[in-house]
Coordinates of C-alpha atoms in Angstrom, one line a residue:
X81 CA -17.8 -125.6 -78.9
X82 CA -20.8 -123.9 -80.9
X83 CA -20.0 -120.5 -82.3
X84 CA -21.8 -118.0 -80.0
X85 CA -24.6 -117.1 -82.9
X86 CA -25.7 -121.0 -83.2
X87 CA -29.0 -121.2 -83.2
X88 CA -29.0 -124.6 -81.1
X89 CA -26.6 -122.9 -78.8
X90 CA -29.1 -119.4 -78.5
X91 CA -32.0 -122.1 -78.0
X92 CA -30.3 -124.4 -75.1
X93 CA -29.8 -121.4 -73.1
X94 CA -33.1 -119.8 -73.6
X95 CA -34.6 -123.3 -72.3
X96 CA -32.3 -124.1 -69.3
X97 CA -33.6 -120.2 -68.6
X98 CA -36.9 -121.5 -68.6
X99 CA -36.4 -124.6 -66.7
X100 CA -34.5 -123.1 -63.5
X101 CA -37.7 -120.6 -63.7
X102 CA -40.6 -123.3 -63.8
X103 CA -38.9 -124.9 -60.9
X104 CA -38.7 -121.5 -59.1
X105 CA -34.8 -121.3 -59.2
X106 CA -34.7 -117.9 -60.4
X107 CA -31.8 -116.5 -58.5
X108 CA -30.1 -119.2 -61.3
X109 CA -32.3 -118.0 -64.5
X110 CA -31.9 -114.7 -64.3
X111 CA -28.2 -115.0 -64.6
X112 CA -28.7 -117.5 -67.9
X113 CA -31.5 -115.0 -68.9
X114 CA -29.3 -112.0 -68.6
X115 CA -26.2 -113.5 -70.6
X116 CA -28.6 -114.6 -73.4
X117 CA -30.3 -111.0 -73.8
X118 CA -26.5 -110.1 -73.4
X119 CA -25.7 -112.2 -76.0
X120 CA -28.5 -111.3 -78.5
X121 CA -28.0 -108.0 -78.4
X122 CA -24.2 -108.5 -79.0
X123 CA -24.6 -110.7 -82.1
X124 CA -27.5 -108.5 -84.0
X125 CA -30.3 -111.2 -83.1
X126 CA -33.9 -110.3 -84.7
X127 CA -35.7 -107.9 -83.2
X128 CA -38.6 -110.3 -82.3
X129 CA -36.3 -113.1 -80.6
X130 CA -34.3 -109.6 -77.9
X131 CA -38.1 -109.2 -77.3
X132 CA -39.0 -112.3 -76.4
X133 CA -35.8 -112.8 -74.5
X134 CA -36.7 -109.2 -72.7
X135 CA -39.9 -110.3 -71.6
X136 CA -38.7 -113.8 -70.3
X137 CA -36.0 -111.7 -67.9
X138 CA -38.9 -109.0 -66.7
X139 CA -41.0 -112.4 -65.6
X140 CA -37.6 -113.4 -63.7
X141 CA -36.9 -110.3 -62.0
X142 CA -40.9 -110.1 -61.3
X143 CA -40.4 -113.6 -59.3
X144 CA -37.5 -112.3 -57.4
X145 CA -39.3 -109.0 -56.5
X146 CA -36.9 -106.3 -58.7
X147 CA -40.1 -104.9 -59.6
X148 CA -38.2 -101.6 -61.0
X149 CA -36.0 -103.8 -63.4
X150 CA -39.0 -106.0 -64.7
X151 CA -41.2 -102.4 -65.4
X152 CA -38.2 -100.8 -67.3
X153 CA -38.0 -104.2 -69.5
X154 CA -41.8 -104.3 -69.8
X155 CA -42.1 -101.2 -71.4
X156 CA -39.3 -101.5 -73.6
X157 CA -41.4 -105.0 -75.0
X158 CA -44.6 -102.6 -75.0
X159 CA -42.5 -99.8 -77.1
X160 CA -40.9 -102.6 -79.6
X161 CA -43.7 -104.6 -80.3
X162 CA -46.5 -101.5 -80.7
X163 CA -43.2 -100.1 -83.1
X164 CA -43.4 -104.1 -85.2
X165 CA -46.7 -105.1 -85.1
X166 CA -49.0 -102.1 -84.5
X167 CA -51.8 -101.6 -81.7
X168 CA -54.0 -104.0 -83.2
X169 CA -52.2 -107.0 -82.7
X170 CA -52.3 -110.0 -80.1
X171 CA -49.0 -110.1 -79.5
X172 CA -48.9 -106.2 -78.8
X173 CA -52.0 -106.3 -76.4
X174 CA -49.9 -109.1 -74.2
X175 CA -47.0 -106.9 -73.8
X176 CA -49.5 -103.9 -72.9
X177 CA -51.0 -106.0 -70.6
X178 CA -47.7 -106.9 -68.9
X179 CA -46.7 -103.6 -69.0
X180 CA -49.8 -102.2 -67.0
X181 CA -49.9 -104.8 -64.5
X182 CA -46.3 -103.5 -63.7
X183 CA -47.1 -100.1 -63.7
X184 CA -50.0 -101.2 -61.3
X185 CA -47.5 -103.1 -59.1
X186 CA -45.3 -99.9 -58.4
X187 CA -48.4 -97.7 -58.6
X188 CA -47.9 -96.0 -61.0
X189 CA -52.0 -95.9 -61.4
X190 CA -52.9 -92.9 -63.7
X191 CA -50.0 -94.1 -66.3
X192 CA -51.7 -97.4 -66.4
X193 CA -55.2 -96.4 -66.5
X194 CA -54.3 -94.5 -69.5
X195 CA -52.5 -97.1 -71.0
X196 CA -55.7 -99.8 -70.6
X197 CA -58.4 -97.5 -71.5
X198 CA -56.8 -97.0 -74.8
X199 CA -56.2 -100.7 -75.4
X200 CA -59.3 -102.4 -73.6
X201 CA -61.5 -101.1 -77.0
X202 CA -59.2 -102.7 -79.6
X203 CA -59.0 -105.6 -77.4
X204 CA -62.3 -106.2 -77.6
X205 CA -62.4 -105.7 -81.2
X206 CA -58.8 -107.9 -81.7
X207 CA -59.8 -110.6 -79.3
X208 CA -63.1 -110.6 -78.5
X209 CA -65.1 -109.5 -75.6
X210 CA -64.7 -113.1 -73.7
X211 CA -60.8 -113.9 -74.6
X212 CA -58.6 -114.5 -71.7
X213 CA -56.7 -111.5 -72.3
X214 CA -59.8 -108.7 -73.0
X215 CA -60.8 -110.1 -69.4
X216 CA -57.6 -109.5 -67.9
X217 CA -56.9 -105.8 -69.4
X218 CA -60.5 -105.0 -67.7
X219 CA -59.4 -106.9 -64.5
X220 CA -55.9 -105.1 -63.9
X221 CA -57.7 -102.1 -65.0
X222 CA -60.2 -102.0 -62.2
X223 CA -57.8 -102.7 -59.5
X224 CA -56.1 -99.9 -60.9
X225 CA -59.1 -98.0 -60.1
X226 CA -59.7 -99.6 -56.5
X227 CA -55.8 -99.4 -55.6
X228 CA -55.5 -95.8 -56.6
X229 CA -55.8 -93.6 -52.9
X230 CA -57.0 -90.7 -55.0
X231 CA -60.2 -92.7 -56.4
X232 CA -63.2 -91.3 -56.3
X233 CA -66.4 -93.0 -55.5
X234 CA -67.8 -93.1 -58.6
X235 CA -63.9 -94.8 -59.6
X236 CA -65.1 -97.4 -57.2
X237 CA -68.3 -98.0 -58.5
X238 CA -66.8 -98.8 -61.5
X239 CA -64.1 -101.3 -60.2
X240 CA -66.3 -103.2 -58.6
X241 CA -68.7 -103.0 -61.0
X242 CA -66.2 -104.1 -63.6
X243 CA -64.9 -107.3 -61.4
X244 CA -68.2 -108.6 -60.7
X245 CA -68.5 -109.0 -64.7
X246 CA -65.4 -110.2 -65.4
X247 CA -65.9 -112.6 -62.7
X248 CA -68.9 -114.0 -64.5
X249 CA -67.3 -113.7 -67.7
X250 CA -64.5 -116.0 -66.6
X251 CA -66.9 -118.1 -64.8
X252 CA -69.4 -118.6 -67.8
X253 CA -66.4 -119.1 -70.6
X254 CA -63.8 -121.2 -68.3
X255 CA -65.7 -122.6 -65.4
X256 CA -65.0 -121.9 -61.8
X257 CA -61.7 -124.2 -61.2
X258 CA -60.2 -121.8 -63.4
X259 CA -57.4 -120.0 -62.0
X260 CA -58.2 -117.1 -62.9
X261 CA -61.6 -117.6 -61.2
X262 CA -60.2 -118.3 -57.9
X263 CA -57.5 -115.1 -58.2
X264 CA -60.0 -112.4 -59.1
X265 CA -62.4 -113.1 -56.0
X266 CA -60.0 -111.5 -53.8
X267 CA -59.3 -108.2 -55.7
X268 CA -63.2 -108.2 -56.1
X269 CA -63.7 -108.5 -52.2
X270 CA -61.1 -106.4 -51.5
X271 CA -62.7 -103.7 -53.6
X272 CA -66.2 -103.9 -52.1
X273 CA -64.6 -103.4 -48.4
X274 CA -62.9 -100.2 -50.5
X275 CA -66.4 -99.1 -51.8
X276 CA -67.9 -100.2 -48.6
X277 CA -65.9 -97.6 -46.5
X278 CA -65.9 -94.8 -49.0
X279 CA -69.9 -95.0 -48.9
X280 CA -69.8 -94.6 -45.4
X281 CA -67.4 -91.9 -45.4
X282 CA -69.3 -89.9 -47.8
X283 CA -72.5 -90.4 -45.9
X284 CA -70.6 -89.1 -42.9
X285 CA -69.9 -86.3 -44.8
X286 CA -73.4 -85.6 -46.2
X287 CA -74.2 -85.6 -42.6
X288 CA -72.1 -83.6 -41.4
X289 CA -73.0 -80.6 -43.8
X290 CA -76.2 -81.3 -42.7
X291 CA -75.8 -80.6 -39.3
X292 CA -73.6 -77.4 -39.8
X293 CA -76.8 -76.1 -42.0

């Protein structure tokens, strides 16, 4: 019988959101997530909490593979929190590092190289060369390199380059159970084998010109 604006009411729903998600009922949240944002926008919520409750429906729609629904809502976060907080922000860097990891799910790889060369620097200089974060922005930035079908070599150089040190840097700061440890070994093996067969390809090339001179 709360009014629709009650804060406990705006709070249950965001957290039954949250529990049919951790439990991987999403077909569920994302109906309680979409009345909410529905709801916030509707009663002239803060801009902070539509953001919040925005990013929470782009994880949903991630989870149920509506990839195209979770990037539009990702950059709208990206858009609203650089517009509130700025570029050198924590809170900003998250949503830009949502953002490009969708961007790099659809392929949508020069748009998101762009984006994470321009905030990997003030990351670094927000967070610190070894937060959690600064790691990731490098990480989703060199499979963007490695993914990309247009990369050059010296692109692939640079992934793998760039995964083999993050690798260590998550390794030295959060030890090798880590998660994050056990996730970035694949994209790192996978871009070798890339490397590995451009390398060969281009020393096919080589001699080929060779043999035509």
């Amino acid at each position: 019988g709360r009014r629709e604006a009650d804060q406990v009411r705006i709070m249950a729903m965001s957290v039954v959101g949250l529990g049919l998600h951790e439990v991987g009922h999403d077909e569920d949240a994302v109906s309680v997530r979409e009345t909410e944002l529905a709801m916030l926008r509707r009663i002239g919520a803060p801009a902070t909490n539509i953001l919040i409750a925005q990013g929470n429906l782009a994880t949903t729609y991630r989870a149920l593979g509506r990839f195209e629904e979770a990037l539009s809502l990702r950059r709208d976060v990206y858009s609203g929190k650089l517009r509130l907080y700025g570029e050198e922000n924590e809170e900003t860097l998250r949503a830009t590092l949502n953002y490009a990891d969708s961007l790099t799910s659809l392929e949508h790889f020069e748009e998101a190289k762009t984006l994470l060369l321009k905030a990997m620097p003030v990351a670094r200089q927000v967070l610190g060369e070894n937060h959690e974060d600064t790691l990731r922005l490098k990480w989703i930035y060199a499979t963007a390199l490695c993914r990309d079908d247009g990369a050059t070599l010296a692109e692939l150089r640079e992934a793998v380059t760039t995964l083999e040190e993050v690798e260590q840097n998550i390794q030295r700061v959060f030890g090798r159970a880590h998660p994050l440890t056990g996730g970035i070994g694949g994209d790192l093996r996978n871009a070798r084998v890339a490397l590995a067969a451009r390398d060969v390809e281009a020393l096919g090339d080589a001699l080929g010109a060779l043999g035509a001179a």
